[in-house]
Tab-separated table of C-alpha atoms in Angstrom:
chain	number	residue	atom	x	y	z
A	1	ILE	CA	24.030	6.235	-52.265
A	2	ASN	CA	21.543	3.478	-51.491
A	3	ALA	CA	20.236	5.536	-48.559
A	4	GLU	CA	19.797	8.567	-50.795
A	5	TYR	CA	17.818	6.606	-53.377
A	6	MET	CA	15.670	4.999	-50.655
A	7	GLY	CA	14.862	8.409	-49.146
A	8	HIS	CA	13.874	9.816	-52.531
A	9	PHE	CA	11.745	6.777	-53.303
A	10	LEU	CA	9.815	6.997	-50.039
A	11	SER	CA	9.271	10.749	-50.293
A	12	VAL	CA	8.080	10.574	-53.909
A	13	TYR	CA	5.891	7.487	-53.339
A	14	PHE	CA	4.055	8.835	-50.300
A	15	PHE	CA	3.855	12.519	-51.243
A	16	SER	CA	3.259	12.584	-55.004
A	17	SER	CA	-0.108	14.155	-54.118
A	18	PRO	CA	-0.738	15.994	-50.843
A	19	PRO	CA	-2.876	14.013	-48.376
A	20	PRO	CA	-6.058	15.883	-47.334
A	21	PHE	CA	-5.440	15.364	-43.608
A	22	LEU	CA	-1.883	16.819	-43.633
A	23	PRO	CA	-1.331	20.620	-43.495
A	24	PRO	CA	0.778	21.966	-46.376
A	25	PHE	CA	3.402	23.521	-44.115
A	26	LEU	CA	4.314	20.054	-42.713
A	27	LEU	CA	5.064	18.548	-46.116
A	28	PRO	CA	8.769	19.579	-46.283
A	29	SER	CA	9.379	18.214	-42.781
A	30	MET	CA	7.691	14.891	-43.601
A	31	VAL	CA	9.699	14.538	-46.795
A	32	ARG	CA	12.904	15.108	-44.837
A	33	PHE	CA	11.758	12.600	-42.207
A	34	PHE	CA	11.237	9.881	-44.783
A	35	HIS	CA	14.559	10.758	-46.336
A	36	LEU	CA	16.345	10.237	-42.988
A	37	PHE	CA	14.284	7.114	-42.368
A	38	GLY	CA	15.706	5.604	-45.564
A	39	VAL	CA	19.185	6.561	-44.391
A	40	PHE	CA	18.519	4.814	-41.079
A	41	VAL	CA	17.288	1.603	-42.729
A	42	ALA	CA	20.242	1.422	-45.080
A	43	SER	CA	22.765	2.187	-42.326
A	44	SER	CA	21.198	-0.525	-40.149
A	45	CYS	CA	21.757	-3.006	-42.957
A	46	TYR	CA	25.376	-1.848	-43.178
A	47	PHE	CA	25.733	-2.249	-39.434
A	48	PHE	CA	24.584	-5.875	-39.452
A	49	CYS	CA	26.753	-6.601	-42.470
A	50	GLY	CA	29.721	-5.272	-40.545
A	51	LEU	CA	28.673	-7.329	-37.534
A	52	ARG	CA	28.606	-10.477	-39.627
A	53	ALA	CA	31.959	-9.634	-41.162
A	54	ALA	CA	33.455	-9.073	-37.729
A	55	THR	CA	32.219	-12.448	-36.500
A	56	ALA	CA	34.027	-14.065	-39.420
A	57	ALA	CA	37.343	-12.581	-38.338
A	58	PRO	CA	40.163	-15.118	-37.838
A	59	GLY	CA	40.497	-14.188	-34.167
A	60	ASN	CA	36.957	-15.380	-33.425
A	61	GLN	CA	37.022	-18.727	-35.269
A	62	GLN	CA	38.217	-20.633	-32.226
A	63	GLN	CA	35.541	-19.041	-30.070
A	64	GLN	CA	32.844	-19.877	-32.623
A	65	GLN	CA	34.034	-23.477	-32.779
A	66	GLN	CA	33.795	-23.774	-28.994
A	67	GLN	CA	30.297	-22.307	-29.038
A	68	HIS	CA	29.256	-24.727	-31.780
A	69	GLN	CA	30.579	-27.711	-29.818
A	70	HIS	CA	28.838	-26.503	-26.689
A	71	GLN	CA	25.515	-26.126	-28.518
A	72	GLN	CA	25.855	-29.618	-29.988
A	73	GLN	CA	26.604	-30.922	-26.526
A	74	HIS	CA	23.429	-29.335	-25.127
A	75	GLN	CA	21.401	-30.813	-27.994
A	76	ARG	CA	22.764	-34.357	-27.961
A	77	VAL	CA	23.410	-35.173	-24.323
A	78	PRO	CA	19.720	-34.918	-23.319
A	79	GLU	CA	18.980	-37.437	-26.088
A	80	PHE	CA	21.457	-39.773	-24.370
A	81	PHE	CA	19.563	-39.505	-21.098
A	82	HIS	CA	16.102	-39.866	-22.630
A	83	THR	CA	16.768	-42.705	-25.123
A	84	GLN	CA	15.242	-46.014	-24.115
A	85	PRO	CA	18.127	-48.491	-23.646
A	86	HIS	CA	18.298	-51.917	-25.238
A	87	THR	CA	17.569	-54.219	-22.297
A	88	ASN	CA	16.717	-57.694	-23.673
A	89	ASN	CA	16.216	-59.839	-26.771
A	90	TRP	CA	13.263	-62.009	-27.738
A	91	ALA	CA	12.499	-64.283	-30.677
A	92	VAL	CA	9.389	-65.752	-32.321
A	93	ILE	CA	10.089	-68.704	-34.648
A	94	VAL	CA	7.188	-70.198	-36.626
A	95	SER	CA	6.990	-73.150	-39.001
A	96	THR	CA	3.554	-73.079	-40.642
A	97	SER	CA	3.643	-76.269	-42.763
A	98	LYS	CA	2.457	-79.750	-41.933
A	99	TYR	CA	2.943	-83.085	-43.772
A	100	TYR	CA	6.164	-84.989	-44.159
A	101	PHE	CA	7.127	-83.586	-47.567
A	102	ASN	CA	7.560	-80.183	-45.861
A	103	TYR	CA	10.451	-81.608	-43.846
A	104	ARG	CA	12.689	-78.617	-44.647
A	105	HIS	CA	10.364	-76.054	-43.067
A	106	GLU	CA	10.557	-77.651	-39.647
A	107	SER	CA	14.312	-78.011	-40.099
A	108	ASN	CA	14.522	-74.279	-40.888
A	109	ALA	CA	12.777	-73.304	-37.658
A	110	LEU	CA	14.791	-75.713	-35.508
A	111	GLY	CA	18.059	-74.542	-37.065
A	112	LEU	CA	17.327	-70.897	-36.138
A	113	TYR	CA	16.192	-72.014	-32.693
A	114	HIS	CA	19.525	-73.730	-31.966
A	115	LEU	CA	21.437	-70.728	-33.335
A	116	LEU	CA	19.768	-68.457	-30.797
A	117	ARG	CA	20.362	-70.938	-27.990
A	118	LYS	CA	24.034	-71.176	-28.937
A	119	MET	CA	24.296	-67.386	-28.818
A	120	GLY	CA	23.052	-67.432	-25.231
A	121	LEU	CA	19.405	-66.440	-25.660
A	122	PRO	CA	17.438	-68.258	-22.916
A	123	ASP	CA	14.626	-70.546	-23.916
A	124	ASP	CA	12.039	-68.533	-21.989
A	125	HIS	CA	12.772	-65.671	-24.409
A	126	ILE	CA	12.039	-67.820	-27.495
A	127	ILE	CA	8.487	-68.580	-28.640
A	128	LEU	CA	8.701	-71.688	-30.859
A	129	MET	CA	5.675	-72.706	-32.933
A	130	LEU	CA	5.996	-76.110	-34.690
A	131	THR	CA	3.402	-78.316	-36.335
A	132	GLU	CA	5.516	-81.376	-35.409
A	133	GLY	CA	4.299	-83.346	-38.393
A	134	VAL	CA	7.797	-84.540	-39.318
A	135	ALA	CA	9.536	-86.005	-36.277
A	136	CYS	CA	6.777	-88.470	-35.451
A	137	ASP	CA	5.588	-89.194	-38.989
A	138	ALA	CA	5.438	-92.878	-39.949
A	139	ARG	CA	7.535	-92.230	-43.064
A	140	ASN	CA	10.430	-90.817	-41.052
A	141	PRO	CA	13.161	-93.506	-40.945
A	142	PHE	CA	14.635	-91.788	-37.857
A	143	PRO	CA	11.744	-91.489	-35.406
A	144	ALA	CA	11.658	-88.395	-33.206
A	145	GLN	CA	14.664	-86.929	-35.023
A	146	VAL	CA	15.053	-84.028	-37.461
A	147	PHE	CA	18.272	-83.268	-39.330
A	148	GLY	CA	19.447	-80.171	-41.146
A	149	ASP	CA	21.810	-81.806	-43.663
A	150	THR	CA	22.616	-85.136	-45.243
A	151	THR	CA	25.244	-86.010	-42.607
A	152	HIS	CA	22.447	-86.489	-40.054
A	153	ASP	CA	24.383	-84.624	-37.427
A	154	PRO	CA	23.318	-83.012	-35.229
A	155	ASP	CA	19.778	-83.988	-34.314
A	156	LEU	CA	17.827	-80.723	-34.240
A	157	TYR	CA	14.711	-82.078	-32.568
A	158	GLY	CA	15.942	-84.174	-29.666
A	159	ARG	CA	18.408	-81.697	-28.147
A	160	HIS	CA	16.365	-80.098	-25.374
A	161	VAL	CA	13.881	-78.386	-27.643
A	162	GLU	CA	10.981	-76.682	-25.857
A	163	VAL	CA	8.040	-76.199	-28.201
A	164	ASP	CA	5.538	-73.602	-27.006
A	165	TYR	CA	2.834	-74.045	-29.643
A	166	ARG	CA	2.493	-77.426	-31.341
A	167	ASN	CA	0.262	-79.225	-33.813
A	168	TYR	CA	-3.144	-77.535	-34.157
A	169	GLU	CA	-2.122	-74.687	-31.865
A	170	VAL	CA	-0.126	-73.228	-34.774
A	171	THR	CA	-2.825	-70.930	-36.158
A	172	VAL	CA	-3.010	-67.387	-37.447
A	173	GLU	CA	-5.041	-66.348	-34.409
A	174	ASN	CA	-2.515	-67.662	-31.899
A	175	PHE	CA	0.351	-66.126	-33.846
A	176	LEU	CA	-1.274	-62.682	-33.826
A	177	ARG	CA	-2.125	-63.047	-30.138
A	178	VAL	CA	1.528	-63.768	-29.385
A	179	LEU	CA	2.607	-60.594	-31.166
A	180	THR	CA	-0.050	-58.287	-29.742
A	181	GLY	CA	-0.143	-59.824	-26.253
A	182	ARG	CA	-3.934	-60.337	-26.293
A	183	HIS	CA	-4.177	-63.708	-24.552
A	184	ALA	CA	-6.931	-65.373	-22.613
A	185	PRO	CA	-6.400	-65.358	-18.832
A	186	HIS	CA	-5.618	-69.090	-18.722
A	187	VAL	CA	-2.658	-68.868	-21.165
A	188	PRO	CA	0.570	-69.535	-19.199
A	189	GLN	CA	3.414	-67.044	-19.078
A	190	SER	CA	5.687	-69.402	-21.020
A	191	LYS	CA	3.471	-68.929	-24.091
A	192	ARG	CA	3.524	-65.151	-23.949
A	193	LEU	CA	5.868	-62.621	-25.516
A	194	ARG	CA	6.702	-60.584	-22.402
A	195	THR	CA	8.526	-57.738	-24.116
A	196	ASP	CA	8.785	-54.044	-23.331
A	197	GLU	CA	9.935	-50.862	-25.042
A	198	GLY	CA	13.578	-51.874	-24.591
A	199	SER	CA	13.247	-55.285	-26.298
A	200	ASN	CA	14.709	-56.279	-29.646
A	201	ILE	CA	12.580	-58.931	-31.348
A	202	PHE	CA	13.633	-61.431	-34.004
A	203	LEU	CA	10.628	-62.750	-35.957
A	204	TYR	CA	11.128	-65.721	-38.286
A	205	LEU	CA	8.464	-67.306	-40.530
A	206	THR	CA	8.878	-70.270	-42.847
A	207	GLY	CA	6.375	-72.255	-44.880
A	208	HIS	CA	4.498	-72.004	-48.171
A	209	GLY	CA	3.561	-68.503	-49.290
A	210	GLY	CA	2.695	-66.320	-52.230
A	211	ASP	CA	2.146	-62.699	-53.112
A	212	GLU	CA	1.623	-61.033	-49.694
A	213	PHE	CA	0.323	-64.128	-47.901
A	214	LEU	CA	1.600	-67.147	-45.940
A	215	LYS	CA	-0.324	-70.412	-45.501
A	216	PHE	CA	-0.825	-71.958	-42.060
A	217	GLN	CA	-1.147	-75.764	-42.282
A	218	ASP	CA	-3.017	-75.527	-45.619
A	219	ALA	CA	-6.096	-74.344	-43.707
A	220	GLU	CA	-5.797	-70.551	-43.410
A	221	GLU	CA	-3.618	-67.682	-44.532
A	222	LEU	CA	-1.784	-64.790	-42.939
A	223	SER	CA	-1.811	-61.692	-45.132
A	224	SER	CA	0.830	-59.000	-45.144
A	225	GLN	CA	-1.768	-56.488	-43.944
A	226	ASP	CA	-2.602	-58.669	-40.919
A	227	LEU	CA	1.075	-58.808	-40.058
A	228	ALA	CA	1.497	-55.045	-40.531
A	229	ASP	CA	-1.471	-54.260	-38.274
A	230	ALA	CA	-0.160	-56.581	-35.564
A	231	ILE	CA	3.252	-54.916	-35.644
A	232	GLN	CA	1.578	-51.505	-35.451
A	233	GLN	CA	-0.271	-52.625	-32.321
A	234	MET	CA	3.062	-53.724	-30.882
A	235	HIS	CA	4.469	-50.290	-31.620
A	236	GLU	CA	1.517	-48.500	-30.024
A	237	LYS	CA	1.797	-50.690	-26.912
A	238	LYS	CA	5.583	-50.154	-26.785
A	239	ARG	CA	6.275	-53.866	-27.038
A	240	TYR	CA	9.528	-53.550	-28.990
A	241	ARG	CA	12.512	-51.311	-29.551
A	242	ASP	CA	13.744	-52.787	-32.861
A	243	LEU	CA	12.166	-55.644	-34.810
A	244	PHE	CA	13.958	-57.860	-37.335
A	245	PHE	CA	11.488	-59.790	-39.512
A	246	MET	CA	12.882	-62.664	-41.604
A	247	SER	CA	10.821	-64.936	-43.855
A	248	ASP	CA	11.908	-67.935	-45.934
A	249	THR	CA	8.994	-68.698	-48.275
A	250	CYS	CA	8.124	-68.263	-51.906
A	251	GLN	CA	7.800	-64.542	-52.732
A	252	ALA	CA	8.839	-63.847	-49.147
A	253	ALA	CA	9.732	-60.179	-49.685
A	254	THR	CA	6.062	-59.334	-50.336
A	255	LEU	CA	5.137	-60.186	-46.735
A	256	GLY	CA	6.811	-56.970	-45.612
A	257	ASN	CA	5.225	-54.697	-48.219
A	258	SER	CA	2.399	-53.492	-45.958
A	259	ILE	CA	4.456	-52.832	-42.816
A	260	TYR	CA	4.304	-49.170	-41.818
A	261	SER	CA	5.606	-49.159	-38.235
A	262	PRO	CA	8.985	-47.594	-37.379
A	263	ASN	CA	12.155	-49.458	-36.409
A	264	VAL	CA	11.260	-52.561	-38.427
A	265	LEU	CA	13.724	-54.348	-40.707
A	266	ALA	CA	12.318	-56.977	-43.106
A	267	LEU	CA	14.355	-59.645	-44.928
A	268	GLY	CA	12.757	-61.999	-47.458
A	269	SER	CA	14.372	-64.945	-49.186
A	270	SER	CA	12.826	-64.193	-52.603
A	271	ARG	CA	11.278	-61.391	-54.573
A	272	LYS	CA	7.809	-61.231	-56.021
A	273	GLY	CA	7.430	-63.973	-58.643
A	274	GLU	CA	10.396	-66.009	-57.305
A	275	ASN	CA	10.353	-69.309	-55.446
A	276	SER	CA	12.311	-70.340	-52.372
A	277	TYR	CA	14.174	-73.589	-53.018
A	278	GLY	CA	15.430	-76.409	-50.834
A	279	LEU	CA	19.121	-77.143	-50.581
A	280	SER	CA	19.258	-80.819	-51.519
A	281	SER	CA	17.217	-83.963	-51.251
A	282	ASP	CA	18.299	-86.685	-48.820
A	283	PRO	CA	17.669	-90.136	-50.352
A	284	SER	CA	17.403	-91.775	-46.938
A	285	LEU	CA	14.757	-89.278	-45.817
A	286	GLY	CA	12.968	-88.871	-49.120
A	287	ALA	CA	12.718	-85.088	-48.679
A	288	SER	CA	14.783	-81.923	-48.765
A	289	THR	CA	16.476	-81.192	-45.454
A	290	ILE	CA	16.602	-77.385	-45.354
A	291	ASP	CA	15.909	-74.304	-47.454
A	292	ARG	CA	18.782	-72.549	-49.167
A	293	MET	CA	18.661	-69.102	-47.556
A	294	THR	CA	18.341	-70.514	-44.040
A	295	TYR	CA	21.191	-72.929	-44.734
A	296	PHE	CA	23.590	-70.152	-45.819
A	297	ILE	CA	22.575	-68.005	-42.845
A	298	LEU	CA	23.354	-70.863	-40.469
A	299	LYS	CA	26.626	-71.476	-42.292
A	300	PHE	CA	27.581	-67.804	-41.996
A	301	THR	CA	26.795	-67.753	-38.262
A	302	SER	CA	28.341	-71.137	-37.466
A	303	GLU	CA	31.475	-69.507	-35.997
A	304	PHE	CA	29.603	-66.779	-34.154
A	305	GLN	CA	30.323	-65.894	-30.554
A	306	GLN	CA	28.295	-63.770	-28.175
A	307	ASN	CA	30.607	-60.798	-28.707
A	308	SER	CA	30.756	-61.049	-32.492
A	309	ASN	CA	30.816	-57.806	-34.489
A	310	SER	CA	29.433	-59.200	-37.751
A	311	THR	CA	26.832	-56.957	-39.315
A	312	LEU	CA	23.693	-57.590	-41.280
A	313	LYS	CA	25.340	-56.236	-44.412
A	314	ALA	CA	28.078	-58.889	-44.134
A	315	MET	CA	25.419	-61.602	-43.818
A	316	LEU	CA	23.622	-60.332	-46.929
A	317	ARG	CA	26.854	-60.535	-48.893
A	318	ALA	CA	27.015	-64.227	-47.985
A	319	LEU	CA	23.566	-64.785	-49.531
A	320	ASP	CA	24.743	-65.033	-53.123
A	321	PRO	CA	21.777	-65.338	-55.540
A	322	ASP	CA	23.774	-67.857	-57.588
A	323	PHE	CA	23.711	-70.228	-54.601
A	324	VAL	CA	20.403	-69.253	-53.027
A	325	TRP	CA	18.672	-69.461	-56.447
A	326	SER	CA	16.625	-66.367	-55.578
A	327	HIS	CA	17.266	-62.760	-54.622
A	328	PRO	CA	17.100	-62.111	-50.870
A	329	THR	CA	15.580	-58.649	-50.431
A	330	VAL	CA	15.769	-56.250	-47.492
A	331	ARG	CA	13.277	-53.511	-46.762
A	332	LYS	CA	15.178	-50.928	-44.718
A	333	ASP	CA	13.217	-47.689	-45.219
A	334	LEU	CA	11.556	-48.062	-41.800
A	335	PHE	CA	14.809	-48.621	-39.926
A	336	PRO	CA	16.837	-45.578	-38.796
A	337	ARG	CA	20.306	-47.118	-39.236
A	338	ASP	CA	22.286	-48.457	-42.176
A	339	LEU	CA	22.880	-52.169	-42.624
A	340	HIS	CA	26.586	-51.922	-41.854
A	341	GLN	CA	25.707	-50.413	-38.450
A	342	ILE	CA	23.425	-53.280	-37.365
A	343	ARG	CA	25.202	-56.091	-35.549
A	344	LEU	CA	23.530	-59.484	-35.714
A	345	THR	CA	24.135	-59.951	-31.999
A	346	GLU	CA	21.632	-57.151	-31.379
A	347	PHE	CA	18.915	-59.716	-32.207
A	348	PHE	CA	20.570	-63.143	-31.946
A	349	SER	CA	22.515	-62.879	-28.701
A	350	GLU	CA	21.748	-62.404	-25.035
A	351	GLN	CA	24.767	-60.110	-24.744
A	352	ILE	CA	23.406	-56.562	-24.535
A	353	ARG	CA	25.906	-53.935	-25.590
A	354	GLN	CA	24.871	-50.320	-25.586
A	355	SER	CA	26.178	-48.130	-28.402
A	356	PHE	CA	26.051	-44.350	-28.070
A	357	THR	CA	27.264	-41.504	-30.182
A	358	PRO	CA	30.620	-40.259	-28.823
A	359	LEU	CA	30.023	-37.051	-26.906
A	360	VAL	CA	32.040	-34.717	-24.723
A	361	SER	CA	31.182	-35.394	-21.106
A	362	PRO	CA	30.025	-32.249	-19.288
A	363	PHE	CA	31.282	-33.701	-16.010
A	364	LEU	CA	34.663	-35.265	-16.759
A	365	GLY	CA	35.703	-33.451	-19.917
A	366	GLU	CA	36.426	-36.693	-21.788
A	367	ASP	CA	34.718	-38.916	-24.333
A	368	LEU	CA	32.001	-41.245	-23.181
A	369	PRO	CA	32.563	-44.974	-23.826
A	370	THR	CA	31.000	-46.310	-27.009
A	371	ASN	CA	30.581	-49.878	-25.686
A	372	LEU	CA	29.276	-50.280	-22.148
A	373	PRO	CA	29.793	-53.558	-20.260
A	374	TYR	CA	27.235	-56.308	-20.231
A	375	MET	CA	24.242	-55.404	-18.084
A	376	GLY	CA	22.053	-58.494	-18.493
A	377	HIS	CA	18.274	-58.343	-18.223
A	378	SER	CA	18.356	-55.981	-15.255
A	379	ALA	CA	19.749	-53.132	-17.333
A	380	ALA	CA	16.589	-51.117	-16.801
A	381	LEU	CA	17.564	-50.763	-13.136
A	382	TYR	CA	20.737	-48.979	-14.139
A	383	SER	CA	19.355	-46.942	-17.011
A	384	PRO	CA	19.464	-43.193	-16.323
A	385	GLN	CA	16.129	-41.635	-15.484
A	386	PRO	CA	14.853	-38.618	-17.424
A	387	ARG	CA	16.232	-35.424	-15.946
A	388	SER	CA	14.164	-32.355	-15.305
A	389	SER	CA	14.787	-29.403	-17.600
A	390	HIS	CA	13.733	-26.816	-14.995
A	391	PRO	CA	16.551	-24.270	-14.436
A	392	HIS	CA	16.188	-24.468	-10.630
A	393	ASP	CA	16.227	-28.259	-10.443
A	394	LEU	CA	19.410	-29.385	-8.693
A	395	ARG	CA	19.366	-32.654	-10.599
A	396	HIS	CA	19.843	-30.909	-13.897
A	397	PRO	CA	23.200	-32.046	-15.352
A	398	TYR	CA	24.180	-28.535	-16.464
A	399	GLN	CA	23.064	-26.615	-13.389
A	400	HIS	CA	26.657	-26.074	-12.227
A	401	GLN	CA	27.786	-24.671	-15.579
A	402	PRO	CA	27.016	-21.043	-16.512
A	403	PRO	CA	25.547	-20.827	-19.999
A	404	LEU	CA	27.822	-19.428	-22.664
A	405	PRO	CA	26.598	-16.236	-24.344
A	406	LEU	CA	25.325	-16.772	-27.842
A	407	LEU	CA	27.178	-13.641	-29.120
A	408	ARG	CA	30.132	-11.759	-27.641
A	409	PHE	CA	30.152	-8.019	-28.545
A	410	GLU	CA	33.746	-6.950	-28.851
A	411	TRP	CA	35.363	-3.820	-30.259
A	412	GLN	CA	35.563	-5.288	-33.783
A	413	PHE	CA	31.763	-5.417	-33.931
A	414	PHE	CA	31.280	-1.806	-32.873
A	415	ALA	CA	34.065	-0.516	-35.104
A	416	GLY	CA	32.680	-2.231	-38.200
A	417	GLY	CA	29.083	-1.189	-37.603
A	418	ALA	CA	29.861	2.388	-36.538
A	419	SER	CA	32.079	2.981	-39.547
A	420	PHE	CA	29.321	1.991	-41.951
A	421	PHE	CA	26.772	4.113	-40.065
A	422	ILE	CA	28.964	7.233	-40.137
A	423	PHE	CA	29.735	6.687	-43.827
A	424	ALA	CA	26.033	6.443	-44.677
A	425	MET	CA	25.142	9.599	-42.756
A	426	LEU	CA	27.949	11.592	-44.387
A	427	MET	CA	26.890	10.469	-47.841
A	428	SER	CA	23.312	11.506	-47.067
A	429	PHE	CA	24.200	15.055	-45.992
A	430	LEU	CA	26.890	15.624	-48.631
A	431	CYS	CA	24.651	14.684	-51.515
A	432	VAL	CA	22.734	17.391	-53.318
A	433	ASP	CA	19.547	17.970	-51.431
A	434	THR	CA	16.564	18.041	-53.738
A	435	PRO	CA	14.421	21.122	-53.033
A	436	TYR	CA	10.822	20.570	-52.198
A	437	GLN	CA	8.443	21.070	-55.118
A	438	GLU	CA	4.771	21.797	-54.726
A	439	PRO	CA	2.649	19.090	-56.321
A	440	ARG	CA	0.877	20.300	-59.489
A	441	GLN	CA	-2.831	20.956	-59.047
A	442	MET	CA	-5.357	19.793	-61.675
A	443	SER	CA	-7.403	22.449	-63.510
A	444	PRO	CA	-11.229	22.252	-63.448
A	445	GLU	CA	-11.267	21.211	-67.115
A	446	GLU	CA	-8.805	18.372	-66.500
A	447	TYR	CA	-10.762	17.205	-63.475
A	448	ALA	CA	-14.049	17.205	-65.451
A	449	GLU	CA	-12.412	15.196	-68.256
A	450	ALA	CA	-11.088	12.614	-65.803
A	451	VAL	CA	-14.533	12.232	-64.239
A	452	ARG	CA	-16.151	11.810	-67.664
A	453	GLN	CA	-13.656	9.109	-68.687
A	454	HIS	CA	-14.241	7.277	-65.431
A	455	LYS	CA	-18.007	7.294	-65.960
A	456	GLU	CA	-17.595	5.979	-69.496
A	457	VAL	CA	-15.543	3.058	-68.242
A	458	LEU	CA	-18.167	2.244	-65.615
A	459	ALA	CA	-20.986	2.441	-68.181
A	460	GLU	CA	-19.123	0.101	-70.550
A	461	LYS	CA	-18.579	-2.460	-67.810
A	462	GLU	CA	-22.265	-2.324	-66.816
A	463	ALA	CA	-23.325	-2.891	-70.436
A	464	GLN	CA	-21.037	-5.917	-70.705
A	465	ARG	CA	-22.467	-7.338	-67.485
A	466	LYS	CA	-26.042	-6.998	-68.735
A	467	GLN	CA	-25.134	-8.611	-72.045
A	468	ARG	CA	-23.600	-11.636	-70.291
A	469	LYS	CA	-26.664	-11.949	-68.061
A	470	ALA	CA	-29.013	-11.925	-71.071
A	471	GLU	CA	-26.872	-14.526	-72.823
A	472	ARG	CA	-27.095	-16.855	-69.836
A	473	ARG	CA	-30.869	-16.487	-69.695
A	474	ARG	CA	-31.182	-17.272	-73.406
A	475	ASN	CA	-29.026	-20.387	-73.079
A	476	ARG	CA	-31.055	-21.670	-70.140
A	477	ARG	CA	-34.262	-21.150	-72.090
A	478	LEU	CA	-32.951	-23.025	-75.129
A	479	LYS	CA	-31.840	-25.917	-72.972
A	480	TYR	CA	-35.223	-26.068	-71.257
A	481	ASP	CA	-37.039	-26.119	-74.606
A	482	SER	CA	-34.789	-28.873	-75.958
A	483	ASP	CA	-35.484	-31.006	-72.880
A	484	LEU	CA	-39.235	-30.597	-73.396
A	485	ASP	CA	-38.951	-31.647	-77.055
A	486	LEU	CA	-36.992	-34.736	-76.066
A	487	ASP	CA	-39.619	-35.756	-73.505
A	488	ASP	CA	-42.382	-35.357	-76.093
A	489	ASN	CA	-40.544	-37.582	-78.584
A	490	GLU	CA	-40.033	-40.310	-76.003
A	491	SER	CA	-43.691	-40.300	-75.011
A	492	THR	CA	-44.957	-40.860	-78.590
A	493	THR	CA	-46.166	-44.376	-79.488
A	494	PRO	CA	-44.240	-46.165	-82.280
A	495	GLU	CA	-46.136	-47.174	-85.396
A	496	GLY	CA	-47.588	-50.674	-85.398
A	497	SER	CA	-47.811	-50.991	-81.608
A	498	ASP	CA	-50.853	-51.193	-79.388
A	499	PRO	CA	-51.294	-47.964	-77.349
A	500	GLU	CA	-53.192	-49.754	-74.622
A	501	GLN	CA	-50.474	-52.409	-74.285
């Protein structure tokens, strides 16, 4: 029935009036052709509908599932071979405050430094920037010692601490040079961040800050835009794989507002308009020993081991605003994974554990391991090289496997499609065939009337166009005259004034 209506529609639409280039004796044949063409289009639709219905048969569900798994395997396994592995960890720890009353800022940096050393991160992978205005200050009752709590144990400063940038070397320029790798030739390798595209970087800043800025020794400021541009340069130079930025300052979350590079996770100790508070004041020192967020982070990680599975989400739960006295905020829109999937050891530990999506191995027919053994800093030597996708390359991992056909044509497909095609053809020939009718010719009087009406419409449109054109000319003339009158009024001399003056 649909084919019949389509044939009638096409024949009536195209042949309501005879075309001048087509002989009259061919009109019945052309009408019949368009009628059969409509039948063909409709039957083709029925055929593909039957094909789709046949593919949904219960007997083919298992085959479709196998094809779907095989396609997923072809899509995901090349990603496994081309993904840059996580090869090493680095850290940049900066305390930007000087003077003795900023005792807690230096304690913050040293506390994070010893956490990384305890987790196995070597010292040559940690860039430590300290102003060192606390340990050797004359008001310090414990010379050359820095403590993180009121028990005065342990000493954070005298336990094999290697400071890379000290005193007046802690500047915004040197900090940005460390991140971007733009050093002068004489700068030693120990003061450089020698990372690559497989490095995870932990960046920690502490000091006095405000809305999108951080002060360096009360002399200069680092803005959030400066930090964002430096991280973007690191991304363009492939100097990091993932970057975890943590800041413990007043309004610390605003430092990460301008970051726009991928794979960056930013944690701030306080929101915009909030302060970052010290834990407690030590009467014997005359200053606060450590900031609250850093203290609770160190407390949470005090029992950590190199193979710990604690996640960043678990650490954030330990930062209770009732105890921190501010709201630690995470910016995670630039990071591809959820917080419960990020292990802290990915940034804090030397132990490198690769995590891959479980796949079906094309070689062994079993699941790949989700946790590979420790590979150390030479993991790049064992990382798989990109494979060629050329079909004749013998190194291609799927060269030995014949590709599965995307669609298997079985008898169900042909039976379903052929039945609909035969049904449509029978309905077309069994229906009442409409006899061909000659199109009605117009009389000379009717033709003359149609021409006259057409000319009247054209004349009316031309008159309207001329009227609009005259109206525009009149408006322009009135505007020109009004401008002249205004100029004449402005040029007149007011009464009581001297014309010459």
